[in-house]
Amino acid sequence: MKLILALCALVAIAQSIKVPLIKGKTARDKLMEKGKWDEYRKKYPYNPTIKFAQNGIEYMTNDADLSYYGVISIGTPPQSFQVIFDSGSSNLWVPSVYCSSEACQNHNKFNPQQSSTYKSNNEALSIEYGTGSMTGFLGYDTVTVGGISVQNQIFGLSQTEAPFMASMLADGILGLAYQSLSSDDATPVFDNMMSQGLVAQDVFSVYLSNGGQQGSVLLLGEIDTAYYTGNINWIPLSSETYYQITMDSVTINGQVVACSGSCQAIVDTGTSMIVGPTSDISNINAWLGATTDQYGEATVSCSNVQSLPEITFTINGYSFTIPPSSFISQSYGSCTTGFSGSGDSLWILGDVFIRNYYTIFNRANNSVGLAQLA
Ligand SMILES: *[C@@H]1O[C@H](CO)[C@@H](O)[C@H](O)[C@H]1NC(C)=O
């Protein structure tokens, strides 16, 4: 009887958590409104794979096109923050009241003195990113995500932030990748959820809506059949740091246009575009008839979008085909392709890719599942 009671209690605690994601205006849209976009991209050239430099430091995004955010709270009583749920990094950090950078003026700041559950750690934290670094220190507190509370979660409190963070909607970042990527080896939030038995299954999944602000969701501990039809195509990870997989090829009308003879790719909710090596991306953009400007932005004529080909990513023998309506984005009368080049050999399958599939990150057997949207 005692055993049954204990089991019931466990079942009652381990649940699945649904976190609504907000699809907001991007930093880029906000800067375009103010007529400051050109100035910004001159000052802060976007280097997507600086985040992925292989020197053991975890890099975070400076992607001005990111648009999906969710709300978490930290401390007792709870202090609220908007964060990017980033499958391409592993630390949680938010701005703190000890930060006087411009980016901390217009974002929510955590005040540890107003939380009765805060415990200090004071170990320094520094995360490098494309245009400077975020610095601060570590502490522990209760972190609540979608109504589930993780006790003694280690997280970063920022003291300095690079200027471009001032244009971002999110206050901070919640990394969902493996602990091996985490700065200061800080235990990631989802790892604590698994070890504290707070999630029913060791999986999380995302659905990113194409359209309006509402509908996007991060599900912690659950695969929800309502979001997909048909089979889930499971892909084993080739490395457990990022969610890294082996891609077989990228084709247009059956012809290999990139990733010839296979390549490595990561599935990254914290990058907006599809990123690949410069020569491969140039080739794809050439197939689309796009012209590339000095900032690496590839543009097509908006009247041609209907006639552009689909692009197929073959992974683990499965074909994932993305239509032009999904990889071309239109804003301020110009149509840009969702393909961005970098100096790194690693591909990044960002939101332009993820929006097309219900995407499952399976920590139980280190795989990623992709399924047709319902
Ligand atoms: C991982 O788990 C899923 C769900 O249980 C299973 O269907 C799939 O075959 C497994 N994938 C790998 C790569 O082991």
mmCIF file of C-alpha atoms and ligand atoms in Angstrom:
data_model
loop_
_atom_site.group_PDB
_atom_site.id
_atom_site.type_symbol
_atom_site.label_atom_id
_atom_site.label_comp_id
_atom_site.label_asym_id
_atom_site.label_seq_id
_atom_site.Cartn_x
_atom_site.Cartn_y
_atom_site.Cartn_z
ATOM 1 C CA MET A 1 0.000 0.000 0.000
ATOM 2 C CA LYS A 2 2.774 2.306 0.965
ATOM 3 C CA LEU A 3 4.519 1.487 -2.315
ATOM 4 C CA ILE A 4 1.382 2.177 -4.335
ATOM 5 C CA LEU A 5 0.942 5.516 -2.613
ATOM 6 C CA ALA A 6 4.506 6.463 -3.344
ATOM 7 C CA LEU A 7 4.114 5.533 -6.985
ATOM 8 C CA CYS A 8 0.930 7.556 -7.232
ATOM 9 C CA ALA A 9 2.690 10.545 -5.786
ATOM 10 C CA LEU A 10 5.436 10.199 -8.370
ATOM 11 C CA VAL A 11 2.965 9.940 -11.214
ATOM 12 C CA ALA A 12 1.185 12.998 -9.944
ATOM 13 C CA ILE A 13 4.393 15.022 -9.885
ATOM 14 C CA ALA A 14 5.927 13.893 -13.172
ATOM 15 C CA GLN A 15 3.921 15.643 -15.816
ATOM 16 C CA SER A 16 4.225 17.213 -19.149
ATOM 17 C CA ILE A 17 4.561 20.914 -19.382
ATOM 18 C CA LYS A 18 3.229 23.078 -22.135
ATOM 19 C CA VAL A 19 4.971 26.415 -22.530
ATOM 20 C CA PRO A 20 3.321 28.766 -25.018
ATOM 21 C CA LEU A 21 5.866 30.491 -27.209
ATOM 22 C CA ILE A 22 5.177 33.993 -28.426
ATOM 23 C CA LYS A 23 6.049 34.823 -31.997
ATOM 24 C CA GLY A 24 6.966 38.460 -31.638
ATOM 25 C CA LYS A 25 8.517 41.159 -33.745
ATOM 26 C CA THR A 26 12.162 40.428 -34.361
ATOM 27 C CA ALA A 27 14.952 42.801 -33.357
ATOM 28 C CA ARG A 28 15.447 43.310 -37.066
ATOM 29 C CA ASP A 29 11.816 44.399 -37.601
ATOM 30 C CA LYS A 30 12.075 46.839 -34.710
ATOM 31 C CA LEU A 31 15.293 48.294 -36.125
ATOM 32 C CA MET A 32 13.776 48.550 -39.610
ATOM 33 C CA GLU A 33 10.838 50.496 -38.179
ATOM 34 C CA LYS A 34 13.270 52.939 -36.640
ATOM 35 C CA GLY A 35 15.329 53.087 -39.849
ATOM 36 C CA LYS A 36 18.326 51.724 -37.930
ATOM 37 C CA TRP A 37 18.748 48.308 -39.555
ATOM 38 C CA ASP A 38 21.523 49.298 -41.971
ATOM 39 C CA GLU A 39 23.468 51.015 -39.202
ATOM 40 C CA TYR A 40 23.048 47.950 -36.991
ATOM 41 C CA ARG A 41 24.222 45.355 -39.478
ATOM 42 C CA LYS A 42 27.235 47.472 -40.363
ATOM 43 C CA LYS A 43 28.164 47.646 -36.684
ATOM 44 C CA TYR A 44 27.285 44.081 -35.738
ATOM 45 C CA PRO A 45 27.902 41.782 -38.696
ATOM 46 C CA TYR A 46 26.085 38.512 -38.128
ATOM 47 C CA ASN A 47 28.343 35.538 -37.750
ATOM 48 C CA PRO A 48 26.031 32.633 -36.917
ATOM 49 C CA THR A 49 28.680 30.026 -36.252
ATOM 50 C CA ILE A 50 30.732 32.140 -33.868
ATOM 51 C CA LYS A 51 28.325 30.510 -31.451
ATOM 52 C CA PHE A 52 29.771 27.179 -32.473
ATOM 53 C CA ALA A 53 33.481 27.808 -32.245
ATOM 54 C CA GLN A 54 35.042 24.576 -31.024
ATOM 55 C CA ASN A 55 36.968 25.829 -28.026
ATOM 56 C CA GLY A 56 34.807 24.625 -25.188
ATOM 57 C CA ILE A 57 33.177 27.966 -24.517
ATOM 58 C CA GLU A 58 29.489 28.097 -25.189
ATOM 59 C CA TYR A 59 28.412 30.826 -27.518
ATOM 60 C CA MET A 60 25.016 32.395 -27.700
ATOM 61 C CA THR A 61 23.088 33.850 -30.523
ATOM 62 C CA ASN A 62 23.073 37.404 -31.814
ATOM 63 C CA ASP A 63 20.506 36.549 -34.426
ATOM 64 C CA ALA A 64 18.431 39.653 -35.164
ATOM 65 C CA ASP A 65 15.711 37.558 -36.855
ATOM 66 C CA LEU A 66 14.817 35.391 -33.864
ATOM 67 C CA SER A 67 11.171 35.685 -32.963
ATOM 68 C CA TYR A 68 10.094 32.898 -30.578
ATOM 69 C CA TYR A 69 10.084 33.595 -26.854
ATOM 70 C CA GLY A 70 8.520 32.112 -23.752
ATOM 71 C CA VAL A 71 8.007 33.242 -20.176
ATOM 72 C CA ILE A 72 9.685 31.751 -17.095
ATOM 73 C CA SER A 73 9.961 32.943 -13.530
ATOM 74 C CA ILE A 74 12.800 32.853 -11.027
ATOM 75 C CA GLY A 75 12.735 33.203 -7.236
ATOM 76 C CA THR A 76 10.215 33.517 -4.400
ATOM 77 C CA PRO A 77 8.032 35.503 -4.953
ATOM 78 C CA PRO A 78 8.462 34.894 -8.707
ATOM 79 C CA GLN A 79 10.204 37.427 -10.944
ATOM 80 C CA SER A 80 9.251 36.997 -14.626
ATOM 81 C CA PHE A 81 11.455 36.905 -17.719
ATOM 82 C CA GLN A 82 11.037 36.324 -21.423
ATOM 83 C CA VAL A 83 13.637 33.876 -22.663
ATOM 84 C CA ILE A 84 14.678 32.258 -25.918
ATOM 85 C CA PHE A 85 14.406 28.471 -25.524
ATOM 86 C CA ASP A 86 17.631 27.589 -27.300
ATOM 87 C CA SER A 87 18.414 23.988 -28.276
ATOM 88 C CA GLY A 88 21.828 25.279 -29.449
ATOM 89 C CA SER A 89 23.198 26.247 -26.018
ATOM 90 C CA SER A 90 23.020 24.981 -22.436
ATOM 91 C CA ASN A 91 23.140 27.836 -19.889
ATOM 92 C CA LEU A 92 20.245 29.732 -18.365
ATOM 93 C CA TRP A 93 20.908 33.394 -17.740
ATOM 94 C CA VAL A 94 18.891 36.582 -17.270
ATOM 95 C CA PRO A 95 19.772 40.263 -16.713
ATOM 96 C CA SER A 96 20.373 41.311 -13.104
ATOM 97 C CA VAL A 97 19.968 44.505 -11.108
ATOM 98 C CA TYR A 98 23.792 44.634 -11.014
ATOM 99 C CA CYS A 99 23.918 45.257 -14.766
ATOM 100 C CA SER A 100 24.194 48.811 -16.058
ATOM 101 C CA SER A 101 24.645 48.026 -19.758
ATOM 102 C CA GLU A 102 22.207 49.620 -22.198
ATOM 103 C CA ALA A 103 20.615 46.203 -22.818
ATOM 104 C CA CYS A 104 19.716 45.991 -19.128
ATOM 105 C CA GLN A 105 17.815 49.301 -19.181
ATOM 106 C CA ASN A 106 14.904 48.000 -21.235
ATOM 107 C CA HIS A 107 14.735 44.410 -19.958
ATOM 108 C CA ASN A 108 13.506 42.739 -16.798
ATOM 109 C CA LYS A 109 16.265 42.382 -14.223
ATOM 110 C CA PHE A 110 16.537 39.757 -11.503
ATOM 111 C CA ASN A 111 17.011 41.061 -7.966
ATOM 112 C CA PRO A 112 18.378 38.288 -5.730
ATOM 113 C CA GLN A 113 17.729 40.350 -2.591
ATOM 114 C CA GLN A 114 14.002 40.130 -3.265
ATOM 115 C CA SER A 115 13.993 36.330 -3.409
ATOM 116 C CA SER A 116 13.842 34.281 -0.192
ATOM 117 C CA THR A 117 14.968 31.108 -2.024
ATOM 118 C CA TYR A 118 18.080 32.601 -3.664
ATOM 119 C CA LYS A 119 21.448 31.054 -2.806
ATOM 120 C CA SER A 120 24.657 32.683 -3.882
ATOM 121 C CA ASN A 121 27.458 30.919 -5.702
ATOM 122 C CA ASN A 122 29.389 33.936 -7.022
ATOM 123 C CA GLU A 123 31.425 31.936 -9.523
ATOM 124 C CA ALA A 124 32.047 34.173 -12.544
ATOM 125 C CA LEU A 125 30.242 33.445 -15.801
ATOM 126 C CA SER A 126 31.287 34.729 -19.210
ATOM 127 C CA ILE A 127 29.652 33.735 -22.460
ATOM 128 C CA GLU A 128 31.225 34.804 -25.730
ATOM 129 C CA TYR A 129 29.071 35.701 -28.675
ATOM 130 C CA GLY A 130 29.516 37.241 -32.082
ATOM 131 C CA THR A 131 29.885 40.843 -31.055
ATOM 132 C CA GLY A 132 31.182 40.783 -27.505
ATOM 133 C CA SER A 133 30.501 38.884 -24.358
ATOM 134 C CA MET A 134 27.926 38.611 -21.647
ATOM 135 C CA THR A 135 29.513 38.552 -18.199
ATOM 136 C CA GLY A 136 28.074 37.973 -14.752
ATOM 137 C CA PHE A 137 27.998 35.439 -11.949
ATOM 138 C CA LEU A 138 26.155 32.283 -10.990
ATOM 139 C CA GLY A 139 23.489 31.744 -8.341
ATOM 140 C CA TYR A 140 20.820 29.182 -7.426
ATOM 141 C CA ASP A 141 17.087 29.672 -7.162
ATOM 142 C CA THR A 142 13.720 28.131 -7.948
ATOM 143 C CA VAL A 143 13.041 28.340 -11.685
ATOM 144 C CA THR A 144 9.454 27.863 -12.849
ATOM 145 C CA VAL A 145 8.725 26.893 -16.435
ATOM 146 C CA GLY A 146 5.141 26.245 -17.536
ATOM 147 C CA GLY A 147 3.985 25.821 -13.937
ATOM 148 C CA ILE A 148 6.673 23.294 -12.942
ATOM 149 C CA SER A 149 9.303 24.412 -10.449
ATOM 150 C CA VAL A 150 12.912 23.265 -10.437
ATOM 151 C CA GLN A 151 14.506 23.789 -7.004
ATOM 152 C CA ASN A 152 18.098 25.035 -6.736
ATOM 153 C CA GLN A 153 18.532 25.638 -10.435
ATOM 154 C CA ILE A 154 21.918 27.171 -11.242
ATOM 155 C CA PHE A 155 21.660 30.214 -13.505
ATOM 156 C CA GLY A 156 23.584 33.276 -14.600
ATOM 157 C CA LEU A 157 22.903 36.851 -13.471
ATOM 158 C CA SER A 158 24.314 39.273 -16.010
ATOM 159 C CA GLN A 159 26.466 42.274 -15.099
ATOM 160 C CA THR A 160 27.431 43.351 -18.607
ATOM 161 C CA GLU A 161 25.746 42.652 -21.941
ATOM 162 C CA ALA A 162 26.773 43.544 -25.484
ATOM 163 C CA PRO A 163 24.886 46.522 -26.997
ATOM 164 C CA PHE A 164 22.835 44.574 -29.553
ATOM 165 C CA MET A 165 20.927 42.830 -26.726
ATOM 166 C CA ALA A 166 19.125 46.161 -26.254
ATOM 167 C CA SER A 167 17.262 45.511 -29.520
ATOM 168 C CA MET A 168 16.178 42.017 -28.579
ATOM 169 C CA LEU A 169 12.787 41.215 -27.174
ATOM 170 C CA ALA A 170 13.961 38.418 -24.913
ATOM 171 C CA ASP A 171 15.514 39.228 -21.556
ATOM 172 C CA GLY A 172 17.674 36.114 -21.476
ATOM 173 C CA ILE A 173 18.360 32.640 -22.789
ATOM 174 C CA LEU A 174 17.327 29.197 -21.547
ATOM 175 C CA GLY A 175 19.632 26.601 -23.101
ATOM 176 C CA LEU A 176 18.232 23.122 -23.792
ATOM 177 C CA ALA A 177 21.359 21.387 -25.126
ATOM 178 C CA TYR A 178 23.674 18.982 -23.258
ATOM 179 C CA GLN A 179 25.621 19.858 -20.111
ATOM 180 C CA SER A 180 28.906 19.203 -21.972
ATOM 181 C CA LEU A 181 28.338 22.554 -23.727
ATOM 182 C CA SER A 182 27.504 24.496 -20.593
ATOM 183 C CA SER A 183 29.776 27.325 -19.414
ATOM 184 C CA ASP A 184 31.124 26.587 -15.905
ATOM 185 C CA ASP A 185 29.589 23.120 -16.359
ATOM 186 C CA ALA A 186 26.325 24.554 -14.961
ATOM 187 C CA THR A 187 23.558 21.921 -14.949
ATOM 188 C CA PRO A 188 20.950 22.834 -17.599
ATOM 189 C CA VAL A 189 17.298 23.296 -16.573
ATOM 190 C CA PHE A 190 16.040 20.266 -18.507
ATOM 191 C CA ASP A 191 18.727 18.005 -16.979
ATOM 192 C CA ASN A 192 17.457 18.990 -13.524
ATOM 193 C CA MET A 193 13.861 18.372 -14.624
ATOM 194 C CA MET A 194 14.876 14.851 -15.673
ATOM 195 C CA SER A 195 16.912 14.064 -12.556
ATOM 196 C CA GLN A 196 14.299 15.544 -10.181
ATOM 197 C CA GLY A 197 11.606 13.420 -11.832
ATOM 198 C CA LEU A 198 9.613 16.474 -12.904
ATOM 199 C CA VAL A 199 8.948 15.305 -16.462
ATOM 200 C CA ALA A 200 6.991 12.196 -17.433
ATOM 201 C CA GLN A 201 9.416 11.320 -20.239
ATOM 202 C CA ASP A 202 12.953 12.490 -20.989
ATOM 203 C CA VAL A 203 11.897 14.330 -24.132
ATOM 204 C CA PHE A 204 10.907 17.819 -25.166
ATOM 205 C CA SER A 205 9.365 18.923 -28.412
ATOM 206 C CA VAL A 206 8.575 22.101 -30.296
ATOM 207 C CA TYR A 207 5.965 23.275 -32.700
ATOM 208 C CA LEU A 208 6.732 26.670 -34.252
ATOM 209 C CA SER A 209 3.798 28.322 -35.978
ATOM 210 C CA ASN A 210 4.320 29.913 -39.348
ATOM 211 C CA GLY A 211 1.621 32.499 -38.981
ATOM 212 C CA GLY A 212 0.470 34.712 -36.131
ATOM 213 C CA GLN A 213 1.739 35.408 -32.660
ATOM 214 C CA GLN A 214 -0.085 32.502 -31.003
ATOM 215 C CA GLY A 215 0.083 28.728 -31.290
ATOM 216 C CA SER A 216 3.789 27.978 -31.039
ATOM 217 C CA VAL A 217 4.638 25.726 -28.157
ATOM 218 C CA LEU A 218 7.454 24.028 -26.268
ATOM 219 C CA LEU A 219 6.384 20.744 -24.659
ATOM 220 C CA LEU A 220 8.550 19.447 -21.848
ATOM 221 C CA GLY A 221 8.214 15.737 -21.051
ATOM 222 C CA GLU A 222 5.778 14.915 -23.802
ATOM 223 C CA ILE A 223 5.259 13.976 -27.429
ATOM 224 C CA ASP A 224 1.786 15.247 -28.326
ATOM 225 C CA THR A 225 0.106 13.360 -31.177
ATOM 226 C CA ALA A 226 -2.130 16.370 -31.838
ATOM 227 C CA TYR A 227 0.781 18.168 -33.508
ATOM 228 C CA TYR A 228 1.675 15.624 -36.215
ATOM 229 C CA THR A 229 0.390 13.061 -38.676
ATOM 230 C CA GLY A 230 2.063 9.878 -39.931
ATOM 231 C CA ASN A 231 5.261 8.453 -38.494
ATOM 232 C CA ILE A 232 7.947 10.196 -36.516
ATOM 233 C CA ASN A 233 11.234 9.869 -38.408
ATOM 234 C CA TRP A 234 13.906 9.236 -35.777
ATOM 235 C CA ILE A 235 17.487 10.314 -36.397
ATOM 236 C CA PRO A 236 20.284 9.192 -34.034
ATOM 237 C CA LEU A 237 22.597 11.973 -32.809
ATOM 238 C CA SER A 238 26.161 11.885 -34.113
ATOM 239 C CA SER A 239 27.352 13.955 -31.124
ATOM 240 C CA GLU A 240 25.708 14.709 -27.776
ATOM 241 C CA THR A 241 26.680 18.332 -27.275
ATOM 242 C CA TYR A 242 24.345 20.179 -29.577
ATOM 243 C CA TYR A 243 21.600 18.039 -31.110
ATOM 244 C CA GLN A 244 23.985 17.088 -33.892
ATOM 245 C CA ILE A 245 23.052 14.761 -36.741
ATOM 246 C CA THR A 246 24.537 13.511 -40.007
ATOM 247 C CA MET A 247 22.880 14.943 -43.127
ATOM 248 C CA ASP A 248 23.198 12.912 -46.362
ATOM 249 C CA SER A 249 22.653 15.679 -48.937
ATOM 250 C CA VAL A 250 20.739 18.789 -49.969
ATOM 251 C CA THR A 251 19.004 18.500 -53.349
ATOM 252 C CA ILE A 252 16.866 20.539 -55.743
ATOM 253 C CA ASN A 253 14.844 18.521 -58.286
ATOM 254 C CA GLY A 254 16.962 15.461 -57.486
ATOM 255 C CA GLN A 255 20.300 17.201 -58.089
ATOM 256 C CA VAL A 256 22.773 17.555 -55.231
ATOM 257 C CA VAL A 257 23.296 21.297 -54.647
ATOM 258 C CA ALA A 258 25.000 21.198 -51.226
ATOM 259 C CA CYS A 259 26.282 18.812 -48.537
ATOM 260 C CA SER A 260 27.666 16.498 -51.183
ATOM 261 C CA GLY A 261 28.778 13.176 -49.675
ATOM 262 C CA SER A 262 27.217 14.049 -46.251
ATOM 263 C CA CYS A 263 27.833 16.743 -43.642
ATOM 264 C CA GLN A 264 27.194 17.480 -39.967
ATOM 265 C CA ALA A 265 24.198 19.589 -38.917
ATOM 266 C CA ILE A 266 22.633 20.729 -35.656
ATOM 267 C CA VAL A 267 18.957 21.260 -34.944
ATOM 268 C CA ASP A 268 18.860 24.684 -33.311
ATOM 269 C CA THR A 269 15.728 26.519 -32.162
ATOM 270 C CA GLY A 270 17.954 29.495 -31.247
ATOM 271 C CA THR A 271 18.971 30.335 -34.823
ATOM 272 C CA SER A 272 16.395 31.732 -37.234
ATOM 273 C CA MET A 273 17.894 30.709 -40.595
ATOM 274 C CA ILE A 274 19.384 27.629 -42.231
ATOM 275 C CA VAL A 275 23.140 28.138 -42.045
ATOM 276 C CA GLY A 276 25.815 26.253 -43.984
ATOM 277 C CA PRO A 277 29.323 26.626 -45.402
ATOM 278 C CA THR A 278 29.604 29.705 -47.657
ATOM 279 C CA SER A 279 30.226 27.794 -50.891
ATOM 280 C CA ASP A 280 27.248 25.461 -50.348
ATOM 281 C CA ILE A 281 24.943 28.352 -49.436
ATOM 282 C CA SER A 282 26.133 30.397 -52.449
ATOM 283 C CA ASN A 283 25.261 27.440 -54.622
ATOM 284 C CA ILE A 284 21.748 27.125 -53.174
ATOM 285 C CA ASN A 285 21.161 30.875 -53.489
ATOM 286 C CA ALA A 286 22.412 30.748 -57.102
ATOM 287 C CA TRP A 287 19.904 27.950 -57.858
ATOM 288 C CA LEU A 288 17.203 30.247 -56.475
ATOM 289 C CA GLY A 289 18.417 33.126 -58.669
ATOM 290 C CA ALA A 290 19.109 35.220 -55.571
ATOM 291 C CA THR A 291 21.502 38.152 -55.449
ATOM 292 C CA THR A 292 23.647 38.487 -52.334
ATOM 293 C CA ASP A 293 24.530 41.898 -50.857
ATOM 294 C CA GLN A 294 27.665 42.930 -48.950
ATOM 295 C CA TYR A 295 26.182 41.682 -45.674
ATOM 296 C CA GLY A 296 25.572 38.218 -47.098
ATOM 297 C CA GLU A 297 21.822 38.745 -47.361
ATOM 298 C CA ALA A 298 20.356 36.904 -50.394
ATOM 299 C CA THR A 299 17.331 38.493 -52.072
ATOM 300 C CA VAL A 300 14.939 37.275 -54.764
ATOM 301 C CA SER A 301 12.243 39.140 -56.623
ATOM 302 C CA CYS A 302 9.003 38.794 -54.642
ATOM 303 C CA SER A 303 7.036 38.145 -57.848
ATOM 304 C CA ASN A 304 9.146 35.018 -58.489
ATOM 305 C CA VAL A 305 8.558 33.240 -55.196
ATOM 306 C CA GLN A 306 5.786 30.970 -56.595
ATOM 307 C CA SER A 307 8.064 29.593 -59.296
ATOM 308 C CA LEU A 308 11.033 28.780 -57.063
ATOM 309 C CA PRO A 309 11.895 25.077 -56.524
ATOM 310 C CA GLU A 310 11.463 23.132 -53.299
ATOM 311 C CA ILE A 311 14.610 22.147 -51.409
ATOM 312 C CA THR A 312 15.100 18.650 -50.015
ATOM 313 C CA PHE A 313 17.257 17.798 -47.013
ATOM 314 C CA THR A 314 17.970 14.079 -46.819
ATOM 315 C CA ILE A 315 18.776 12.888 -43.314
ATOM 316 C CA ASN A 316 19.179 9.267 -42.188
ATOM 317 C CA GLY A 317 17.580 8.205 -45.487
ATOM 318 C CA TYR A 318 14.464 10.341 -44.940
ATOM 319 C CA SER A 319 13.558 13.276 -47.194
ATOM 320 C CA PHE A 320 12.535 16.578 -45.651
ATOM 321 C CA THR A 321 11.279 18.977 -48.306
ATOM 322 C CA ILE A 322 10.851 22.695 -47.676
ATOM 323 C CA PRO A 323 8.686 24.800 -50.023
ATOM 324 C CA PRO A 324 9.665 28.339 -51.117
ATOM 325 C CA SER A 325 6.738 29.803 -49.162
ATOM 326 C CA SER A 326 8.561 28.594 -46.063
ATOM 327 C CA PHE A 327 12.193 29.475 -46.834
ATOM 328 C CA ILE A 328 11.499 32.939 -48.303
ATOM 329 C CA SER A 329 10.543 35.719 -45.926
ATOM 330 C CA GLN A 330 8.977 38.948 -47.039
ATOM 331 C CA SER A 331 9.308 42.156 -45.088
ATOM 332 C CA TYR A 332 9.393 45.790 -46.097
ATOM 333 C CA GLY A 333 8.792 44.810 -49.736
ATOM 334 C CA SER A 334 11.879 42.658 -50.078
ATOM 335 C CA CYS A 335 12.096 38.869 -50.238
ATOM 336 C CA THR A 336 15.100 37.228 -48.630
ATOM 337 C CA THR A 337 16.043 33.552 -48.675
ATOM 338 C CA GLY A 338 16.407 31.765 -45.355
ATOM 339 C CA PHE A 339 19.915 30.545 -46.237
ATOM 340 C CA SER A 340 22.942 32.118 -44.636
ATOM 341 C CA GLY A 341 26.621 31.281 -45.214
ATOM 342 C CA SER A 342 29.304 30.880 -42.569
ATOM 343 C CA GLY A 343 32.976 30.039 -42.373
ATOM 344 C CA ASP A 344 32.267 26.824 -40.485
ATOM 345 C CA SER A 345 31.586 23.361 -41.922
ATOM 346 C CA LEU A 346 28.758 22.735 -39.444
ATOM 347 C CA TRP A 347 25.227 23.253 -40.770
ATOM 348 C CA ILE A 348 22.552 24.817 -38.566
ATOM 349 C CA LEU A 349 18.958 23.785 -39.158
ATOM 350 C CA GLY A 350 17.268 26.759 -37.525
ATOM 351 C CA ASP A 351 13.666 27.956 -37.329
ATOM 352 C CA VAL A 352 13.270 28.172 -41.145
ATOM 353 C CA PHE A 353 13.673 24.377 -41.126
ATOM 354 C CA ILE A 354 12.037 23.555 -37.754
ATOM 355 C CA ARG A 355 8.811 25.444 -38.618
ATOM 356 C CA ASN A 356 8.047 22.716 -41.183
ATOM 357 C CA TYR A 357 8.101 19.783 -38.736
ATOM 358 C CA TYR A 358 6.995 18.823 -35.281
ATOM 359 C CA THR A 359 10.465 18.415 -33.760
ATOM 360 C CA ILE A 360 11.228 16.094 -30.845
ATOM 361 C CA PHE A 361 14.453 16.140 -28.838
ATOM 362 C CA ASN A 362 14.739 12.689 -27.275
ATOM 363 C CA ARG A 363 17.152 12.555 -24.349
ATOM 364 C CA ALA A 364 16.119 8.987 -23.454
ATOM 365 C CA ASN A 365 17.942 7.585 -26.487
ATOM 366 C CA ASN A 366 19.812 10.622 -27.867
ATOM 367 C CA SER A 367 17.866 11.123 -31.055
ATOM 368 C CA VAL A 368 15.861 13.794 -32.831
ATOM 369 C CA GLY A 369 12.423 13.027 -34.257
ATOM 370 C CA LEU A 370 10.858 14.933 -37.143
ATOM 371 C CA ALA A 371 7.225 14.464 -38.128
ATOM 372 C CA GLN A 372 4.829 15.981 -40.655
ATOM 373 C CA LEU A 373 2.735 18.738 -39.098
ATOM 374 C CA ALA A 374 -0.894 17.899 -38.430
HETATM 375 C C1 LIG B 1 14.321 6.393 -29.868
HETATM 376 O O1 LIG B 1 13.079 6.226 -29.225
HETATM 377 C C2 LIG B 1 11.964 6.253 -30.093
HETATM 378 C C3 LIG B 1 10.703 6.317 -29.237
HETATM 379 O O2 LIG B 1 10.701 5.325 -28.267
HETATM 380 C C4 LIG B 1 12.043 5.053 -31.009
HETATM 381 O O3 LIG B 1 10.907 4.936 -31.805
HETATM 382 C C5 LIG B 1 13.280 5.251 -31.878
HETATM 383 O O4 LIG B 1 13.449 4.169 -32.750
HETATM 384 C C6 LIG B 1 14.528 5.432 -31.034
HETATM 385 N N1 LIG B 1 15.545 5.972 -31.913
HETATM 386 C C7 LIG B 1 16.814 5.608 -31.879
HETATM 387 C C8 LIG B 1 17.713 6.274 -32.835
HETATM 388 O O5 LIG B 1 17.218 4.773 -31.106
#
